[in-house]
Tab-separated table of C-alpha atoms in Angstrom:
chain	number	residue	atom	x	y	z
A	10	MET	CA	21.503	-139.301	98.743
A	11	VAL	CA	20.930	-136.083	96.668
A	12	ASN	CA	21.208	-138.187	93.650
A	13	PHE	CA	18.314	-140.436	94.812
A	14	ILE	CA	16.156	-137.085	95.878
A	15	TRP	CA	16.714	-135.554	92.581
A	16	LEU	CA	15.804	-138.435	90.477
A	17	PHE	CA	12.639	-139.353	92.889
A	18	PHE	CA	11.410	-135.753	92.077
A	19	ILE	CA	11.478	-136.205	88.607
A	20	VAL	CA	10.117	-139.776	88.506
A	21	ALA	CA	7.617	-139.138	91.124
A	22	GLY	CA	6.424	-136.042	88.992
A	23	PHE	CA	6.137	-137.546	86.151
A	24	VAL	CA	4.276	-140.768	87.091
A	25	VAL	CA	1.574	-138.502	89.013
A	26	ALA	CA	1.188	-136.146	86.301
A	27	ALA	CA	0.954	-139.068	83.732
A	28	PHE	CA	-1.973	-140.829	85.832
A	29	GLN	CA	-4.110	-137.714	86.312
A	30	GLY	CA	-3.963	-137.172	82.511
A	31	ARG	CA	-2.059	-133.816	82.891
A	32	ILE	CA	1.435	-134.638	81.290
A	33	GLU	CA	1.955	-131.294	79.935
A	34	LEU	CA	2.386	-129.839	83.332
A	35	VAL	CA	5.834	-131.792	83.443
A	36	THR	CA	6.841	-129.830	80.381
A	37	GLU	CA	5.671	-126.521	81.871
A	38	ALA	CA	7.300	-127.154	85.060
A	39	VAL	CA	10.732	-128.358	83.620
A	40	PHE	CA	10.618	-124.961	81.790
A	41	ASP	CA	9.550	-122.938	85.067
A	42	GLY	CA	12.250	-124.572	87.232
A	43	ALA	CA	14.887	-123.903	84.786
A	44	LYS	CA	14.161	-120.033	84.313
A	45	SER	CA	13.984	-119.360	88.093
A	46	GLY	CA	17.021	-121.492	88.622
A	47	VAL	CA	18.892	-119.085	86.200
A	48	THR	CA	16.867	-116.010	87.386
A	49	VAL	CA	18.073	-116.914	91.262
A	50	CYS	CA	21.778	-117.005	89.908
A	51	PHE	CA	21.470	-113.794	88.047
A	52	GLY	CA	19.986	-112.086	91.213
A	53	LEU	CA	23.065	-113.563	93.192
A	54	ILE	CA	25.247	-112.210	90.729
A	55	SER	CA	25.216	-108.515	92.017
A	56	ILE	CA	25.414	-109.559	95.900
A	57	MET	CA	28.177	-111.924	95.314
A	58	VAL	CA	30.370	-109.508	93.220
A	59	PHE	CA	29.904	-106.921	96.221
A	60	TRP	CA	30.381	-108.657	98.975
A	61	LEU	CA	33.340	-110.632	97.766
A	62	GLY	CA	34.909	-107.043	96.704
A	63	VAL	CA	34.227	-105.800	100.129
A	64	MET	CA	35.649	-109.039	101.865
A	65	ARG	CA	38.680	-109.122	99.753
A	66	ILE	CA	39.423	-105.348	101.157
A	67	ALA	CA	38.900	-107.005	104.788
A	68	GLU	CA	41.157	-109.841	103.961
A	69	ASP	CA	43.883	-107.450	102.515
A	70	ALA	CA	43.483	-105.312	105.454
A	71	GLY	CA	44.039	-108.574	107.869
A	72	LEU	CA	40.710	-108.195	109.281
A	73	LEU	CA	39.366	-111.721	108.239
A	74	GLN	CA	42.699	-113.178	110.138
A	75	ALA	CA	42.079	-111.062	113.123
A	76	MET	CA	38.516	-111.960	113.400
A	77	ALA	CA	39.355	-115.623	113.190
A	78	ARG	CA	41.842	-115.038	116.253
A	79	LEU	CA	39.311	-113.534	118.324
A	80	LEU	CA	36.469	-115.969	117.764
A	81	SER	CA	39.056	-118.845	117.392
A	82	PRO	CA	38.266	-120.870	120.551
A	83	ILE	CA	34.697	-121.811	119.346
A	84	VAL	CA	35.659	-122.236	115.954
A	85	ARG	CA	38.501	-124.485	116.435
A	86	TRP	CA	36.291	-126.705	118.747
A	87	LEU	CA	34.062	-127.030	115.934
A	88	PHE	CA	36.416	-127.144	113.298
A	89	PRO	CA	39.404	-129.362	114.649
A	90	GLY	CA	41.767	-129.877	111.859
A	91	ILE	CA	41.887	-126.179	110.092
A	92	PRO	CA	45.260	-124.959	110.918
A	93	ARG	CA	45.704	-121.716	113.003
A	94	ASN	CA	45.396	-118.574	111.101
A	95	HIS	CA	44.164	-119.975	108.143
A	96	PRO	CA	41.918	-118.020	105.915
A	97	ALA	CA	39.182	-120.449	105.983
A	98	LEU	CA	38.439	-119.596	109.762
A	99	GLY	CA	37.977	-115.846	109.074
A	100	TYR	CA	35.359	-116.683	106.240
A	101	ILE	CA	33.711	-119.206	108.501
A	102	MET	CA	33.388	-116.740	111.427
A	103	SER	CA	32.503	-113.741	108.883
A	104	ASN	CA	29.731	-116.388	107.433
A	105	MET	CA	28.212	-117.317	111.008
A	106	SER	CA	28.278	-113.716	111.881
A	107	ALA	CA	26.367	-112.729	108.893
A	108	ASN	CA	23.780	-115.511	109.781
A	109	ILE	CA	23.314	-114.590	113.251
A	110	PHE	CA	22.677	-111.045	112.258
A	111	GLY	CA	20.013	-112.299	109.536
A	112	LEU	CA	22.118	-111.118	106.598
A	113	GLY	CA	21.366	-113.978	104.724
A	114	ASN	CA	22.320	-112.498	101.203
A	115	ALA	CA	25.813	-111.426	102.699
A	116	ALA	CA	26.137	-114.872	104.431
A	117	THR	CA	25.971	-116.850	101.447
A	118	PRO	CA	29.337	-115.471	99.369
A	119	MET	CA	31.196	-115.545	102.766
A	120	GLY	CA	30.279	-119.515	103.178
A	121	ILE	CA	31.102	-120.113	99.352
A	122	LYS	CA	34.435	-118.187	100.117
A	123	ALA	CA	34.874	-120.177	103.292
A	124	MET	CA	34.045	-123.482	101.347
A	125	GLN	CA	36.804	-122.628	98.625
A	126	GLU	CA	39.249	-122.455	101.333
A	127	LEU	CA	38.546	-125.739	102.812
A	128	GLN	CA	38.346	-127.284	99.352
A	129	ARG	CA	42.102	-126.011	99.115
A	130	LEU	CA	42.640	-128.493	102.538
A	131	ASN	CA	40.538	-131.104	101.158
A	132	PRO	CA	42.329	-133.928	99.831
A	133	HIS	CA	39.727	-135.389	97.638
A	134	LYS	CA	38.395	-132.801	95.440
A	135	ASP	CA	34.636	-134.141	94.800
A	136	ILE	CA	33.842	-135.444	98.256
A	137	ALA	CA	32.892	-133.132	101.177
A	138	SER	CA	35.495	-133.160	103.690
A	139	PRO	CA	34.031	-133.078	107.597
A	140	ALA	CA	34.612	-129.516	107.966
A	141	MET	CA	32.601	-128.736	104.991
A	142	CYS	CA	29.710	-130.761	106.602
A	143	THR	CA	29.943	-128.908	109.968
A	144	LEU	CA	29.992	-125.315	107.957
A	145	LEU	CA	26.822	-126.767	106.044
A	146	ALA	CA	25.358	-127.895	109.307
A	147	LEU	CA	25.498	-124.713	110.764
A	148	ASN	CA	24.274	-122.519	107.771
A	149	THR	CA	20.967	-125.029	107.573
A	150	ALA	CA	20.523	-124.613	111.254
A	151	SER	CA	20.502	-120.868	110.662
A	152	ILE	CA	21.232	-119.183	113.580
A	153	THR	CA	18.742	-116.203	113.415
A	154	LEU	CA	18.279	-113.137	115.559
A	155	VAL	CA	15.877	-110.874	113.516
A	156	PRO	CA	13.555	-113.001	111.285
A	157	THR	CA	12.875	-109.682	109.524
A	158	THR	CA	11.105	-111.090	106.295
A	159	LEU	CA	8.551	-113.042	108.712
A	160	ILE	CA	8.184	-109.517	110.850
A	161	ALA	CA	7.149	-107.746	107.778
A	162	ILE	CA	4.796	-110.499	106.302
A	163	ARG	CA	3.105	-110.522	109.881
A	164	MET	CA	2.754	-106.716	109.807
A	165	SER	CA	1.156	-106.523	106.537
A	166	TYR	CA	-1.428	-109.072	107.936
A	167	ASP	CA	-2.432	-106.718	110.940
A	168	SER	CA	-0.784	-109.127	113.607
A	169	ALA	CA	-1.353	-107.346	117.003
A	170	ASN	CA	2.228	-108.205	117.895
A	171	PRO	CA	4.182	-108.748	114.751
A	172	ALA	CA	7.471	-109.341	116.667
A	173	GLU	CA	5.932	-111.915	119.260
A	174	ILE	CA	7.656	-114.803	117.447
A	175	VAL	CA	11.114	-113.367	117.663
A	176	GLY	CA	11.702	-115.164	120.980
A	177	THR	CA	10.167	-118.401	120.061
A	178	THR	CA	12.322	-118.163	116.707
A	179	LEU	CA	15.288	-117.769	118.883
A	180	ILE	CA	14.905	-120.604	121.070
A	181	ALA	CA	13.875	-122.788	118.093
A	182	THR	CA	16.866	-121.876	116.241
A	183	PHE	CA	19.319	-122.433	119.549
A	184	ILE	CA	17.776	-125.894	119.867
A	185	SER	CA	18.147	-126.749	116.312
A	186	THR	CA	21.834	-125.284	116.002
A	187	LEU	CA	22.612	-127.507	118.891
A	188	ALA	CA	21.143	-130.284	117.393
A	189	ALA	CA	23.037	-129.798	114.150
A	190	ILE	CA	26.175	-129.359	116.254
A	191	LEU	CA	25.682	-132.395	118.218
A	192	VAL	CA	24.584	-134.726	115.202
A	193	ASP	CA	27.642	-133.283	113.209
A	194	LYS	CA	29.872	-134.425	116.056
A	195	TRP	CA	28.649	-137.900	116.025
A	196	TYR	CA	28.942	-138.328	112.378
A	197	ARG	CA	32.412	-136.955	112.379
A	198	LYS	CA	33.414	-139.595	114.896
A	199	ARG	CA	32.122	-142.540	112.984
A	200	TYR	CA	33.108	-140.946	109.637
A	201	THR	CA	36.032	-143.131	108.064
A	202	PRO	CA	37.356	-141.256	105.169
A	203	ILE	CA	39.543	-142.958	102.497
A	204	PRO	CA	42.430	-142.290	103.438
A	205	PRO	CA	42.575	-140.061	106.497
A	206	VAL	CA	41.026	-136.524	105.797
A	207	LYS	CA	42.161	-133.252	107.724
A	208	GLY	CA	39.669	-130.713	108.642
B	26	MET	CA	15.034	-106.196	123.432
B	27	TYR	CA	13.404	-106.329	120.003
B	28	ASP	CA	14.351	-102.806	119.355
B	29	PHE	CA	17.853	-103.278	120.282
B	30	VAL	CA	17.912	-106.452	117.977
B	31	ASN	CA	16.444	-104.218	115.214
B	32	LEU	CA	18.622	-101.328	115.424
B	33	ILE	CA	21.768	-103.981	115.287
B	34	SER	CA	20.130	-105.292	111.641
B	35	ALA	CA	19.861	-102.035	110.445
B	36	TRP	CA	22.975	-100.778	111.323
B	37	ALA	CA	25.051	-103.973	110.961
B	38	ILE	CA	25.421	-103.644	106.957
B	39	PRO	CA	26.344	-99.871	106.676
B	40	VAL	CA	28.742	-100.107	109.592
B	41	ILE	CA	30.727	-103.062	107.982
B	42	ILE	CA	30.638	-101.487	104.703
B	43	VAL	CA	31.999	-98.314	106.175
B	44	PHE	CA	34.269	-99.782	108.405
B	45	ILE	CA	36.375	-102.323	106.818
B	46	PRO	CA	37.440	-99.904	103.918
B	47	LEU	CA	38.487	-97.401	106.285
B	48	TYR	CA	40.383	-99.640	108.516
B	49	ALA	CA	42.000	-101.361	105.320
B	50	ALA	CA	42.735	-97.427	104.179
B	51	TYR	CA	44.342	-97.007	107.583
B	52	ARG	CA	46.569	-100.529	107.053
B	53	LYS	CA	47.790	-98.695	103.781
B	54	VAL	CA	45.530	-101.238	101.564
B	55	PRO	CA	44.620	-99.719	98.288
B	56	VAL	CA	41.239	-100.302	98.835
B	57	TYR	CA	39.431	-99.780	95.308
B	58	GLU	CA	42.104	-102.002	93.666
B	59	SER	CA	41.341	-104.430	96.414
B	60	PHE	CA	37.595	-104.587	96.081
B	61	VAL	CA	37.805	-104.621	92.054
B	62	ASP	CA	40.125	-107.787	92.392
B	63	GLY	CA	38.030	-109.548	94.818
B	64	ALA	CA	34.545	-108.647	93.104
B	65	LYS	CA	36.175	-110.596	90.005
B	66	ASP	CA	35.301	-113.866	91.769
B	67	GLY	CA	31.682	-112.909	92.569
B	68	PHE	CA	30.723	-113.102	88.895
B	69	ASP	CA	32.573	-116.731	88.050
B	70	THR	CA	31.139	-118.074	91.301
B	71	ALA	CA	27.537	-116.940	90.529
B	72	ILE	CA	27.860	-118.346	87.061
B	73	ARG	CA	29.472	-121.669	88.511
B	74	ILE	CA	26.373	-122.084	90.251
B	75	ILE	CA	23.624	-121.963	87.522
B	76	PRO	CA	23.802	-125.790	86.653
B	77	HIS	CA	23.411	-126.970	90.156
B	78	LEU	CA	20.460	-124.691	90.640
B	79	VAL	CA	18.660	-125.074	87.203
B	80	GLY	CA	18.751	-128.925	87.808
B	81	MET	CA	17.456	-128.865	91.441
B	82	MET	CA	14.917	-126.068	90.671
B	83	VAL	CA	13.819	-128.354	87.565
B	84	ALA	CA	13.174	-131.365	89.598
B	85	ILE	CA	11.577	-129.676	92.553
B	86	SER	CA	9.099	-127.641	89.956
B	87	VAL	CA	8.067	-130.964	88.180
B	88	PHE	CA	7.282	-132.782	91.918
B	89	ARG	CA	5.178	-129.869	92.865
B	90	ALA	CA	3.299	-129.301	89.756
B	91	SER	CA	2.152	-132.447	88.973
B	92	GLY	CA	0.648	-132.784	92.185
B	93	ALA	CA	3.213	-135.227	93.517
B	94	MET	CA	3.695	-133.261	96.494
B	95	ASP	CA	0.141	-132.865	97.704
B	96	LEU	CA	-0.339	-136.639	97.318
B	97	PHE	CA	2.815	-137.205	99.368
B	98	ILE	CA	1.644	-134.836	102.216
B	99	GLY	CA	-2.134	-136.457	101.933
B	100	TRP	CA	-0.350	-139.776	103.278
B	101	LEU	CA	1.347	-138.212	106.055
B	102	LYS	CA	-1.927	-136.000	107.632
B	103	PRO	CA	-3.574	-138.803	109.498
B	104	LEU	CA	-0.470	-139.703	111.465
B	105	CYS	CA	0.635	-136.031	112.359
B	106	GLU	CA	-3.094	-135.704	113.494
B	107	GLU	CA	-2.399	-138.333	115.689
B	108	ILE	CA	0.250	-136.829	117.696
B	109	GLY	CA	-1.401	-133.217	117.910
B	110	VAL	CA	0.609	-131.178	115.025
B	111	PRO	CA	-1.675	-129.122	112.987
B	112	SER	CA	-2.066	-130.941	109.929
B	113	GLU	CA	-2.093	-127.441	108.015
B	114	ILE	CA	1.714	-127.324	109.070
B	115	ILE	CA	2.806	-130.487	107.455
B	116	PRO	CA	3.736	-129.228	103.692
B	117	LEU	CA	5.881	-126.512	105.375
B	118	ALA	CA	8.002	-129.429	106.813
B	119	PHE	CA	8.653	-130.872	103.510
B	120	LEU	CA	8.809	-127.637	101.668
B	121	ARG	CA	11.258	-125.868	104.190
B	122	PRO	CA	14.527	-127.955	103.459
B	123	ILE	CA	13.629	-127.972	99.917
B	124	THR	CA	12.602	-124.346	98.483
B	125	GLY	CA	13.154	-121.387	100.477
B	126	ALA	CA	10.918	-118.858	98.210
B	127	GLY	CA	8.124	-121.907	97.761
B	128	SER	CA	7.958	-122.469	101.865
B	129	LEU	CA	7.773	-118.614	102.573
B	130	ALA	CA	4.991	-118.746	99.915
B	131	PHE	CA	3.369	-121.014	101.790
B	132	THR	CA	3.746	-119.510	105.205
B	133	THR	CA	2.211	-116.663	103.791
B	134	ASP	CA	-0.781	-118.361	102.871
B	135	LEU	CA	-0.962	-119.794	106.102
B	136	ILE	CA	-0.884	-116.332	107.768
B	137	SER	CA	-3.330	-114.969	105.527
B	138	GLN	CA	-5.534	-118.060	105.965
B	139	PHE	CA	-5.476	-118.451	109.444
B	140	GLY	CA	-4.294	-114.969	110.720
B	141	PRO	CA	-0.772	-114.072	111.749
B	142	ASP	CA	-1.849	-114.325	115.631
B	143	SER	CA	-3.375	-117.769	115.175
B	144	MET	CA	-1.318	-120.830	116.364
B	145	VAL	CA	-0.875	-122.040	113.073
B	146	GLY	CA	0.363	-118.387	112.003
B	147	ARG	CA	2.630	-118.280	114.936
B	148	ILE	CA	4.128	-121.944	114.543
B	149	ALA	CA	4.253	-121.409	110.639
B	150	SER	CA	6.249	-118.190	111.378
B	151	THR	CA	8.622	-119.800	113.832
B	152	ILE	CA	9.217	-122.480	111.684
B	153	GLN	CA	10.291	-120.172	108.527
B	154	GLY	CA	12.365	-118.040	110.651
B	155	SER	CA	14.336	-120.726	112.510
B	156	THR	CA	15.221	-123.150	109.637
B	157	ASP	CA	16.936	-122.834	106.623
B	158	THR	CA	16.666	-124.097	102.952
B	159	THR	CA	18.975	-127.042	103.579
B	160	LEU	CA	19.051	-128.381	100.006
B	161	TYR	CA	19.214	-124.997	98.400
B	162	VAL	CA	22.371	-124.290	100.953
B	163	ILE	CA	23.851	-127.672	99.693
B	164	THR	CA	23.599	-127.134	96.258
B	165	VAL	CA	25.019	-123.324	96.193
B	166	TYR	CA	28.077	-124.099	98.702
B	167	PHE	CA	29.057	-127.686	97.202
B	168	GLY	CA	28.263	-126.445	93.450
B	169	ALA	CA	30.538	-123.540	93.936
B	170	ILE	CA	33.457	-125.876	94.536
B	171	GLY	CA	32.452	-128.627	92.739
B	172	ILE	CA	31.812	-131.277	95.628
B	173	ARG	CA	29.774	-134.206	94.077
B	174	LYS	CA	29.627	-136.541	97.342
B	175	ALA	CA	28.159	-134.729	100.112
B	176	GLY	CA	29.119	-137.060	102.894
B	177	TYR	CA	26.889	-136.683	105.623
B	178	ALA	CA	26.084	-133.177	105.197
B	179	LEU	CA	22.528	-133.776	103.844
B	180	LYS	CA	21.663	-136.115	106.498
B	181	VAL	CA	23.018	-133.740	109.546
B	182	GLY	CA	21.143	-130.823	107.664
B	183	LEU	CA	17.459	-132.533	107.515
B	184	ILE	CA	17.906	-133.955	111.151
B	185	SER	CA	18.555	-130.047	112.497
B	186	ASP	CA	15.250	-129.050	110.065
B	187	ALA	CA	13.408	-131.828	112.088
B	188	VAL	CA	14.432	-130.495	115.249
B	189	GLY	CA	13.964	-127.125	114.446
B	190	PHE	CA	10.373	-128.053	113.171
B	191	ILE	CA	9.493	-129.963	116.290
B	192	ALA	CA	11.201	-127.464	118.633
B	193	SER	CA	8.813	-124.741	116.902
B	194	ILE	CA	6.044	-126.332	117.761
B	195	VAL	CA	6.809	-127.456	121.296
B	196	VAL	CA	7.985	-123.849	121.924
B	197	CYS	CA	4.727	-122.101	120.086
B	198	TYR	CA	2.570	-124.166	122.425
B	199	LEU	CA	4.442	-123.654	125.476
B	200	VAL	CA	4.570	-120.102	125.065
B	201	PHE	CA	1.466	-118.673	123.635
B	202	MET	CA	-0.996	-121.355	125.014
């Protein structure tokens, strides 16, 4: 599906630009897009390096494992098949906690680390395992306590009550997270991997 | 409640950064060496994402700059107005899963145009806060570990985005009307 969307974006963009007689826009957009792709990655380097450093300390101290044990009932329900005390569980938990506290940038390295651990359990290295899909679902549903950026923007436009959307965001995010979990569980049941995939 | 939550957001990162090394030192972990060891992975991981991100950003950029996205949204407008969704919000439904920066820019634009305390402004704020950039998350997470077949992850992500989008509109109407 990603393949289809990718191709669709490029072909549709090309066709529309051609019909409007502004094909030069495509060239410009290609270089703009490529540039911002690299810029975003370089922005990620500093955060990734720092947080992975801190997380390694936590791992060496046994904190990730302790956290995984603490929250294991929920995680085990969401991720059946991951062995007890596997480091992936710790990273998944840190990723989820960081998301909840709105530490989006801190959540990404932990999420990637969790994916790397899940990849070790994955028998098909180029196909996403069910556990990976679940982790992704939790991340895209984006459980949020404080939509910090939005409050800041609303403040700058003189809102009478910039934080009034905290409640609505919480409810909406709760509903979409619940939907993500249910839809994921549903797909997981119908998913027949080749041969049995654990996780 | 808001003050409390705000307090947590402000203190969370500093507390984590102090607590982890302190606890580790107590457990006799060589903290600095441990940090450097783990940090090494960060650079490699970020670099490994570049091809994925460049590919996706180029496609989105072409789609938007050419006006194809505007056309696409134009077709869907009448239908959404029929069911009572403010048509100004519609582009956000398509931008949000694709580009975080792009949808934030669009939300900011809506807030400046209609005011932060308008229904459109509130709905846009709620959508932006309660959903995430599904395609970016998939690109980064799966790109980092070399997954090429995303399984059903994209479908689940997009369905939960759609639910979040609808929930935001309904909840805003219920709370603010």
